mmCIF file of C-alpha atoms and ligand atoms in Angstrom:
data_model
loop_
_atom_site.group_PDB
_atom_site.id
_atom_site.type_symbol
_atom_site.label_atom_id
_atom_site.label_comp_id
_atom_site.label_asym_id
_atom_site.label_seq_id
_atom_site.Cartn_x
_atom_site.Cartn_y
_atom_site.Cartn_z
ATOM 1 C CA UNK A 128 69.294 84.909 92.810
ATOM 2 C CA UNK A 129 68.609 86.068 89.266
ATOM 3 C CA UNK A 130 70.053 85.110 85.934
ATOM 4 C CA UNK A 131 71.160 88.256 84.166
ATOM 5 C CA UNK A 132 70.341 88.361 80.477
ATOM 6 C CA UNK A 133 73.347 90.513 79.582
ATOM 7 C CA UNK A 134 76.135 89.608 82.008
ATOM 8 C CA UNK A 135 78.737 91.462 79.907
ATOM 9 C CA UNK A 136 78.372 95.109 78.938
ATOM 10 C CA UNK A 137 81.021 96.752 76.789
ATOM 11 C CA UNK A 138 80.658 100.536 76.918
ATOM 12 C CA UNK A 139 79.600 101.858 73.478
ATOM 13 C CA UNK A 140 82.666 104.126 73.267
ATOM 14 C CA UNK A 141 84.959 101.170 73.982
ATOM 15 C CA UNK A 142 83.084 98.873 71.612
ATOM 16 C CA UNK A 143 83.381 101.407 68.786
ATOM 17 C CA UNK A 144 87.097 101.880 69.442
ATOM 18 C CA UNK A 145 87.743 98.140 69.470
ATOM 19 C CA UNK A 146 85.800 97.642 66.265
ATOM 20 C CA UNK A 147 87.962 100.152 64.437
ATOM 21 C CA UNK A 148 91.180 98.860 65.990
ATOM 22 C CA UNK A 149 91.791 102.023 68.020
ATOM 23 C CA UNK A 150 93.970 101.736 71.151
ATOM 24 C CA UNK A 151 92.222 100.742 74.397
ATOM 25 C CA UNK A 152 93.746 100.122 77.847
ATOM 26 C CA UNK A 153 91.933 98.046 80.470
ATOM 27 C CA UNK A 154 92.100 99.293 84.075
ATOM 28 C CA UNK A 155 91.327 97.222 87.136
ATOM 29 C CA UNK A 156 88.939 98.197 89.913
ATOM 30 C CA UNK A 157 90.059 96.234 92.998
ATOM 31 C CA UNK A 158 92.545 99.041 93.554
ATOM 32 C CA UNK A 159 89.471 101.304 93.702
ATOM 33 C CA UNK A 160 87.369 99.182 96.055
ATOM 34 C CA UNK A 161 90.094 97.588 98.207
ATOM 35 C CA UNK A 162 93.581 98.851 97.369
ATOM 36 C CA UNK A 163 93.497 102.517 98.380
ATOM 37 C CA UNK A 164 91.820 104.615 101.080
ATOM 38 C CA UNK A 165 88.861 106.858 100.167
ATOM 39 C CA UNK A 166 88.790 109.417 98.568
ATOM 40 C CA UNK A 167 92.267 108.799 97.107
ATOM 41 C CA UNK A 168 90.938 105.611 95.496
ATOM 42 C CA UNK A 169 88.628 107.542 93.192
ATOM 43 C CA UNK A 170 91.204 110.215 92.356
ATOM 44 C CA UNK A 171 93.764 107.521 91.517
ATOM 45 C CA UNK A 172 91.573 105.821 88.917
ATOM 46 C CA UNK A 173 90.448 109.172 87.483
ATOM 47 C CA UNK A 174 94.142 110.124 87.131
ATOM 48 C CA UNK A 175 94.964 106.784 85.511
ATOM 49 C CA UNK A 176 92.133 107.208 83.023
ATOM 50 C CA UNK A 177 93.326 110.739 82.224
ATOM 51 C CA UNK A 178 96.889 109.469 81.685
ATOM 52 C CA UNK A 179 95.579 106.839 79.261
ATOM 53 C CA UNK A 180 93.632 109.472 77.305
ATOM 54 C CA UNK A 181 96.627 111.833 77.242
ATOM 55 C CA UNK A 182 98.623 108.951 75.844
ATOM 56 C CA UNK A 183 96.191 108.625 72.950
ATOM 57 C CA UNK A 184 94.209 105.559 74.068
ATOM 58 C CA UNK A 185 90.790 104.962 75.648
ATOM 59 C CA UNK A 186 90.588 103.776 79.274
ATOM 60 C CA UNK A 187 88.223 100.872 79.974
ATOM 61 C CA UNK A 188 87.700 100.348 83.698
ATOM 62 C CA UNK A 189 86.515 96.793 84.274
ATOM 63 C CA UNK A 190 84.203 96.123 87.245
ATOM 64 C CA UNK A 191 81.069 94.246 88.251
ATOM 65 C CA UNK A 192 77.983 96.381 88.939
ATOM 66 C CA UNK A 193 74.696 94.805 90.017
ATOM 67 C CA UNK A 194 75.572 91.474 88.470
ATOM 68 C CA UNK A 195 76.878 92.819 85.157
ATOM 69 C CA UNK A 196 80.529 92.683 84.110
ATOM 70 C CA UNK A 197 81.276 96.133 82.697
ATOM 71 C CA UNK A 198 84.105 96.861 80.320
ATOM 72 C CA UNK A 199 84.313 100.648 80.444
ATOM 73 C CA UNK A 200 82.572 102.623 83.200
ATOM 74 C CA UNK A 201 81.163 106.107 82.872
ATOM 75 C CA UNK A 202 82.103 108.762 85.449
ATOM 76 C CA UNK A 203 78.974 108.288 87.602
ATOM 77 C CA UNK A 204 79.358 104.522 87.848
ATOM 78 C CA UNK A 205 83.029 104.916 88.752
ATOM 79 C CA UNK A 206 82.212 107.444 91.495
ATOM 80 C CA UNK A 207 79.474 105.189 92.906
ATOM 81 C CA UNK A 208 81.723 102.142 92.993
ATOM 82 C CA UNK A 209 84.474 104.163 94.677
ATOM 83 C CA UNK A 210 82.000 104.992 97.474
ATOM 84 C CA UNK A 211 80.416 101.553 97.774
ATOM 85 C CA UNK A 212 81.598 100.077 101.048
ATOM 86 C CA UNK A 213 79.707 96.872 100.340
ATOM 87 C CA UNK A 214 81.629 96.174 97.123
ATOM 88 C CA UNK A 215 83.280 92.765 96.948
ATOM 89 C CA UNK A 216 86.868 92.051 95.963
ATOM 90 C CA UNK A 217 86.453 89.818 92.953
ATOM 91 C CA UNK A 218 89.101 87.489 91.567
ATOM 92 C CA UNK A 219 88.556 85.477 88.383
ATOM 93 C CA UNK A 220 86.936 82.594 90.235
ATOM 94 C CA UNK A 221 84.429 84.944 91.886
ATOM 95 C CA UNK A 222 83.030 86.376 88.663
ATOM 96 C CA UNK A 223 80.362 83.752 87.987
ATOM 97 C CA UNK A 224 79.172 84.054 91.581
ATOM 98 C CA UNK A 225 79.046 87.849 91.414
ATOM 99 C CA UNK A 226 77.104 87.790 88.128
ATOM 100 C CA UNK A 227 74.700 85.056 89.232
ATOM 101 C CA UNK A 228 73.977 86.737 92.559
ATOM 102 C CA UNK A 229 73.711 90.328 91.337
ATOM 103 C CA UNK A 230 76.734 91.590 93.278
ATOM 104 C CA UNK A 231 78.925 94.648 92.739
ATOM 105 C CA UNK A 232 82.670 94.599 93.171
ATOM 106 C CA UNK A 233 86.132 95.593 92.125
ATOM 107 C CA UNK A 234 87.990 93.209 89.847
ATOM 108 C CA UNK A 235 91.513 92.137 90.770
ATOM 109 C CA UNK A 236 94.161 91.584 88.120
ATOM 110 C CA UNK A 237 92.896 88.040 87.493
ATOM 111 C CA UNK A 238 89.244 89.053 87.053
ATOM 112 C CA UNK A 239 90.137 92.127 85.008
ATOM 113 C CA UNK A 240 92.069 89.889 82.635
ATOM 114 C CA UNK A 241 88.916 87.809 82.117
ATOM 115 C CA UNK A 242 87.060 90.975 81.098
ATOM 116 C CA UNK A 243 89.930 92.059 78.859
ATOM 117 C CA UNK A 244 89.902 88.666 77.140
ATOM 118 C CA UNK A 245 86.133 88.779 76.534
ATOM 119 C CA UNK A 246 86.440 92.245 74.973
ATOM 120 C CA UNK A 247 89.723 91.411 73.168
ATOM 121 C CA UNK A 248 91.646 94.226 74.877
ATOM 122 C CA UNK A 249 95.375 93.575 74.595
ATOM 123 C CA UNK A 250 96.860 96.033 77.089
ATOM 124 C CA UNK A 251 96.060 96.410 80.793
ATOM 125 C CA UNK A 252 97.487 98.715 83.462
ATOM 126 C CA UNK A 253 97.553 97.961 87.183
ATOM 127 C CA UNK A 254 99.738 98.930 90.144
ATOM 128 C CA UNK A 255 101.396 95.689 91.110
ATOM 129 C CA UNK A 256 100.273 92.167 90.398
ATOM 130 C CA UNK A 257 99.432 89.714 93.151
ATOM 131 C CA UNK A 258 101.870 86.844 93.534
ATOM 132 C CA UNK A 259 103.412 84.396 95.942
ATOM 133 C CA UNK A 260 102.960 85.627 99.496
ATOM 134 C CA UNK A 261 105.693 85.431 102.115
ATOM 135 C CA UNK A 262 105.134 82.324 104.198
ATOM 136 C CA UNK A 263 103.461 80.564 101.239
ATOM 137 C CA UNK A 264 105.023 77.315 102.423
ATOM 138 C CA UNK A 265 102.523 77.327 105.301
ATOM 139 C CA UNK A 266 99.615 79.414 104.056
ATOM 140 C CA UNK A 267 99.637 78.355 100.363
ATOM 141 C CA UNK A 268 98.659 81.940 99.608
ATOM 142 C CA UNK A 269 99.516 82.360 95.932
ATOM 143 C CA UNK A 270 97.478 84.899 93.976
ATOM 144 C CA UNK A 271 95.383 83.601 91.108
ATOM 145 C CA UNK A 272 96.678 86.649 89.205
ATOM 146 C CA UNK A 273 99.619 84.492 88.127
ATOM 147 C CA UNK A 274 97.571 81.721 86.464
ATOM 148 C CA UNK A 275 95.314 84.208 84.719
ATOM 149 C CA UNK A 276 98.301 86.193 83.461
ATOM 150 C CA UNK A 277 99.686 83.001 81.995
ATOM 151 C CA UNK A 278 96.535 82.166 80.053
ATOM 152 C CA UNK A 279 95.274 85.550 78.828
ATOM 153 C CA UNK A 280 96.656 87.117 75.643
ATOM 154 C CA UNK A 281 97.072 90.565 77.143
ATOM 155 C CA UNK A 282 100.102 92.616 78.149
ATOM 156 C CA UNK A 283 99.827 93.648 81.800
ATOM 157 C CA UNK A 284 101.797 96.762 82.745
ATOM 158 C CA UNK A 285 102.721 96.830 86.435
ATOM 159 C CA UNK A 286 105.422 98.061 88.798
ATOM 160 C CA UNK A 287 106.476 94.441 89.205
ATOM 161 C CA UNK A 288 104.911 92.659 92.133
ATOM 162 C CA UNK A 289 103.956 94.220 95.424
ATOM 163 C CA UNK A 290 106.910 94.268 97.817
ATOM 164 C CA UNK A 291 104.741 92.685 100.517
ATOM 165 C CA UNK A 292 105.134 89.411 98.563
ATOM 166 C CA UNK A 293 107.928 86.881 98.355
ATOM 167 C CA UNK A 294 109.262 88.593 95.229
ATOM 168 C CA UNK A 295 111.905 86.003 94.193
ATOM 169 C CA UNK A 296 109.318 83.216 94.558
ATOM 170 C CA UNK A 297 106.852 85.252 92.484
ATOM 171 C CA UNK A 298 109.424 85.592 89.701
ATOM 172 C CA UNK A 299 110.105 81.845 89.821
ATOM 173 C CA UNK A 300 106.366 81.156 89.518
ATOM 174 C CA UNK A 301 106.142 83.451 86.489
ATOM 175 C CA UNK A 302 108.996 81.539 84.919
ATOM 176 C CA UNK A 303 107.300 78.188 85.536
ATOM 177 C CA UNK A 304 104.084 79.533 84.026
ATOM 178 C CA UNK A 305 105.985 80.711 80.969
ATOM 179 C CA UNK A 306 105.076 84.384 81.302
ATOM 180 C CA UNK A 307 107.605 86.680 79.602
ATOM 181 C CA UNK A 308 108.678 89.289 82.150
ATOM 182 C CA UNK A 309 109.956 92.491 80.580
ATOM 183 C CA UNK A 310 111.597 95.480 82.230
ATOM 184 C CA UNK A 311 110.844 98.893 80.798
ATOM 185 C CA UNK A 312 114.245 100.515 80.286
ATOM 186 C CA UNK A 313 115.562 98.450 83.188
ATOM 187 C CA UNK A 314 116.831 94.914 83.729
ATOM 188 C CA UNK A 315 115.756 94.661 87.397
ATOM 189 C CA UNK A 316 112.319 93.383 88.417
ATOM 190 C CA UNK A 317 110.746 96.329 90.252
ATOM 191 C CA UNK A 318 109.270 95.854 93.703
ATOM 192 C CA UNK A 319 106.341 98.225 93.549
ATOM 193 C CA UNK A 320 107.462 101.147 95.752
ATOM 194 C CA UNK A 321 111.151 100.391 95.184
ATOM 195 C CA UNK A 322 113.092 99.980 91.944
ATOM 196 C CA UNK A 323 114.086 96.419 92.706
ATOM 197 C CA UNK A 324 117.277 94.475 93.238
ATOM 198 C CA UNK A 325 119.779 94.046 90.395
ATOM 199 C CA UNK A 326 119.973 90.303 91.029
ATOM 200 C CA UNK A 327 116.314 89.814 90.059
ATOM 201 C CA UNK A 328 116.896 90.048 86.329
ATOM 202 C CA UNK A 329 114.216 90.507 83.674
ATOM 203 C CA UNK A 330 114.334 91.050 79.913
ATOM 204 C CA UNK A 331 115.027 94.679 79.249
ATOM 205 C CA UNK A 332 113.040 96.532 76.573
ATOM 206 C CA UNK A 333 113.926 100.119 75.683
ATOM 207 C CA UNK A 334 111.404 101.130 73.036
ATOM 208 C CA UNK A 335 107.646 100.831 72.630
ATOM 209 C CA UNK A 336 108.129 99.552 69.090
ATOM 210 C CA UNK A 337 110.154 96.630 70.440
ATOM 211 C CA UNK A 338 107.547 95.864 73.110
ATOM 212 C CA UNK A 339 104.792 95.901 70.478
ATOM 213 C CA UNK A 340 106.835 93.742 68.103
ATOM 214 C CA UNK A 341 107.378 91.254 70.903
ATOM 215 C CA UNK A 342 103.613 91.085 71.623
ATOM 216 C CA UNK A 343 102.860 90.529 67.951
ATOM 217 C CA UNK A 344 105.457 87.784 67.668
ATOM 218 C CA UNK A 345 104.190 85.957 70.706
ATOM 219 C CA UNK A 346 100.512 86.138 69.789
ATOM 220 C CA UNK A 347 101.065 85.884 66.049
ATOM 221 C CA UNK A 348 103.980 84.111 64.410
ATOM 222 C CA UNK A 349 104.952 82.097 67.489
ATOM 223 C CA UNK A 350 101.342 81.184 68.284
ATOM 224 C CA UNK A 351 102.103 81.127 71.991
ATOM 225 C CA UNK A 352 99.053 83.007 73.255
ATOM 226 C CA UNK A 353 99.056 83.807 76.920
ATOM 227 C CA UNK A 354 100.081 86.886 78.813
ATOM 228 C CA UNK A 355 103.063 89.176 78.979
ATOM 229 C CA UNK A 356 104.161 91.199 81.994
ATOM 230 C CA UNK A 357 105.758 94.564 81.259
ATOM 231 C CA UNK A 358 107.259 95.931 84.448
ATOM 232 C CA UNK A 359 107.731 99.653 84.928
ATOM 233 C CA UNK A 360 109.989 100.827 87.748
ATOM 234 C CA UNK A 361 109.161 104.130 89.401
ATOM 235 C CA UNK A 362 111.610 106.874 88.412
ATOM 236 C CA UNK A 363 114.448 106.993 90.953
ATOM 237 C CA UNK A 364 113.296 110.345 92.349
ATOM 238 C CA UNK A 365 109.860 108.929 93.232
ATOM 239 C CA UNK A 366 110.865 105.423 94.331
ATOM 240 C CA UNK A 367 111.266 104.606 98.013
ATOM 241 C CA UNK A 368 114.402 103.200 99.577
ATOM 242 C CA UNK A 369 114.341 99.384 99.490
ATOM 243 C CA UNK A 370 115.698 99.036 103.053
ATOM 244 C CA UNK A 371 113.107 101.399 104.504
ATOM 245 C CA UNK A 372 110.321 99.595 102.651
ATOM 246 C CA UNK A 373 111.589 96.220 103.873
ATOM 247 C CA UNK A 374 111.561 97.374 107.498
ATOM 248 C CA UNK A 375 108.029 98.767 107.209
ATOM 249 C CA UNK A 376 106.853 95.540 105.580
ATOM 250 C CA UNK A 377 108.257 93.452 108.412
ATOM 251 C CA UNK A 378 106.326 95.587 110.871
ATOM 252 C CA UNK A 379 103.140 95.427 108.773
ATOM 253 C CA UNK A 380 103.425 91.645 108.449
ATOM 254 C CA UNK A 381 103.761 91.399 112.235
ATOM 255 C CA UNK A 382 100.574 93.420 112.655
ATOM 256 C CA UNK A 383 98.714 91.269 110.130
ATOM 257 C CA UNK A 384 99.745 88.111 111.917
ATOM 258 C CA UNK A 385 98.787 89.487 115.331
ATOM 259 C CA UNK A 386 95.390 90.515 113.960
ATOM 260 C CA UNK A 387 94.836 87.106 112.338
ATOM 261 C CA UNK A 388 94.357 88.572 108.847
ATOM 262 C CA UNK A 389 93.977 85.914 106.156
ATOM 263 C CA UNK A 390 93.140 85.338 102.510
ATOM 264 C CA UNK A 391 91.803 88.202 100.398
ATOM 265 C CA UNK A 392 92.091 90.629 103.295
ATOM 266 C CA UNK A 393 95.884 90.277 103.539
ATOM 267 C CA UNK A 394 96.900 92.582 100.688
ATOM 268 C CA UNK A 395 94.522 95.471 101.561
ATOM 269 C CA UNK A 396 95.517 95.211 105.238
ATOM 270 C CA UNK A 397 99.241 95.353 104.477
ATOM 271 C CA UNK A 398 98.949 98.240 102.013
ATOM 272 C CA UNK A 399 96.968 100.216 104.557
ATOM 273 C CA UNK A 400 99.357 99.424 107.425
ATOM 274 C CA UNK A 401 102.330 100.486 105.288
ATOM 275 C CA UNK A 402 100.725 103.854 104.606
ATOM 276 C CA UNK A 403 100.526 104.428 108.350
ATOM 277 C CA UNK A 404 104.030 103.149 109.058
ATOM 278 C CA UNK A 405 105.663 105.363 106.410
ATOM 279 C CA UNK A 406 103.679 108.558 107.043
ATOM 280 C CA UNK A 407 101.963 108.210 103.690
ATOM 281 C CA UNK A 408 105.126 107.677 101.621
ATOM 282 C CA UNK A 409 103.970 104.284 100.284
ATOM 283 C CA UNK A 410 100.602 105.757 99.374
ATOM 284 C CA UNK A 411 102.257 108.569 97.384
ATOM 285 C CA UNK A 412 104.504 106.082 95.608
ATOM 286 C CA UNK A 413 101.497 103.851 94.880
ATOM 287 C CA UNK A 414 99.619 106.724 93.242
ATOM 288 C CA UNK A 415 102.643 107.724 91.185
ATOM 289 C CA UNK A 416 103.242 104.189 89.921
ATOM 290 C CA UNK A 417 99.583 103.689 88.984
ATOM 291 C CA UNK A 418 99.653 106.775 86.772
ATOM 292 C CA UNK A 419 103.078 105.932 85.318
ATOM 293 C CA UNK A 420 101.849 102.442 84.419
ATOM 294 C CA UNK A 421 98.706 103.842 82.784
ATOM 295 C CA UNK A 422 100.862 106.181 80.686
ATOM 296 C CA UNK A 423 103.190 103.398 79.560
ATOM 297 C CA UNK A 424 100.245 101.093 78.792
ATOM 298 C CA UNK A 425 98.694 103.795 76.603
ATOM 299 C CA UNK A 426 101.959 104.122 74.681
ATOM 300 C CA UNK A 427 102.033 100.383 74.065
ATOM 301 C CA UNK A 428 98.361 100.268 73.025
ATOM 302 C CA UNK A 429 98.964 103.088 70.539
ATOM 303 C CA UNK A 430 101.987 101.260 69.138
ATOM 304 C CA UNK A 431 100.042 97.988 68.849
ATOM 305 C CA UNK A 432 97.224 99.767 67.013
ATOM 306 C CA UNK A 433 99.634 100.908 64.278
ATOM 307 C CA UNK A 434 99.856 98.647 61.267
ATOM 308 C CA UNK A 435 102.934 96.444 61.766
ATOM 309 C CA UNK A 436 105.784 97.783 59.640
HETATM 310 N N1 PSU B 31 97.826 97.379 92.466
HETATM 311 C C1 PSU B 31 97.777 98.348 93.413
HETATM 312 N N2 PSU B 31 96.962 98.125 94.480
HETATM 313 C C2 PSU B 31 96.170 97.003 94.588
HETATM 314 C C3 PSU B 31 96.209 96.006 93.573
HETATM 315 C C4 PSU B 31 97.074 96.255 92.526
HETATM 316 O O1 PSU B 31 98.480 99.379 93.336
HETATM 317 O O2 PSU B 31 95.445 96.858 95.563
HETATM 318 C C5 PSU B 31 95.318 94.758 93.680
HETATM 319 C C6 PSU B 31 95.195 94.053 92.336
HETATM 320 O O3 PSU B 31 93.812 94.042 92.020
HETATM 321 C C7 PSU B 31 95.699 92.644 92.584
HETATM 322 C C8 PSU B 31 95.379 92.454 94.032
HETATM 323 O O4 PSU B 31 95.069 91.706 91.755
HETATM 324 O O5 PSU B 31 95.757 93.729 94.582
HETATM 325 C C9 PSU B 31 96.114 91.278 94.623
HETATM 326 O O6 PSU B 31 95.398 90.799 95.709
HETATM 327 P P1 PSU B 31 95.686 89.332 96.297
HETATM 328 O O7 PSU B 31 97.087 89.427 96.843
HETATM 329 O O8 PSU B 31 94.650 89.131 97.374
HETATM 330 O O9 PSU B 31 95.560 88.364 95.154
HETATM 331 MN MN1 MN B 32 95.701 85.539 98.173
#
């Protein structure tokens, strides 16, 4: 074990942007190390970063490399992490361990939010947040993403919660935690690959200026701190049919149970099984939603960087 002297490294380009108040979007890295098959994993994060830049903001991939929490990775470090089969999946509670023990790993939503908070980045794009897993009554499997979302003053842009979860229970948990859940140009909470069910209602926001105003009110005048979840449904032409997704999930859950998959391995196992069960359709939808979320997050970051009018 070693004690790193600089456990946090903010990339100079990101540091300079933050100092001058320029727009920055945090990106997670568990999707790189555990969420997608190689080599798609690398291409997905490269495409997200490009979408953020096209949107006028700087992408800051957050990850742990050799015991240092990086905010902003250069191309070589990103490529190496994408290929690192020994990389850990790191949630917020794992960060101190990973830094103290010199590990490398991808940060989940919860750990990425810790990095975003340390660097004071206010906008973060992911695919779908973790949440309350189906069968939580027995397994108690509830992602720590939810608690971290509640306490971090950052707006997370996601395609709702992954459909492999108990989505209504996840929404209830977000309500209990006091996290505002917004729907981008939609009032239905999206379910990752699918556009969601009309009965799962969220607060609809139609313009970036309104989303930015809402963030400012919450963190400023209202003094409420904490996180905001901006959900972004896939466009109808890219979204998968809810019924078809539900059937594939039932089959994937059966496989996970038969294989005795537990804990952190559950989500990666299910995402992978779904890709196989749908002939790659869930993988294509996952890639599309990651890029769409990065684009929307960039728009919000740009809007937040404007002087409030
Ligand atoms: N979005 C994706 N794919 C992913 C994830 C998000 O499109 O794999 C990751 C996020 O890092 C999230 C994690 O925090 O899945 C949730 O894992 P768990 O259910 O074990 O908390
Ligand atoms: Mn879990």
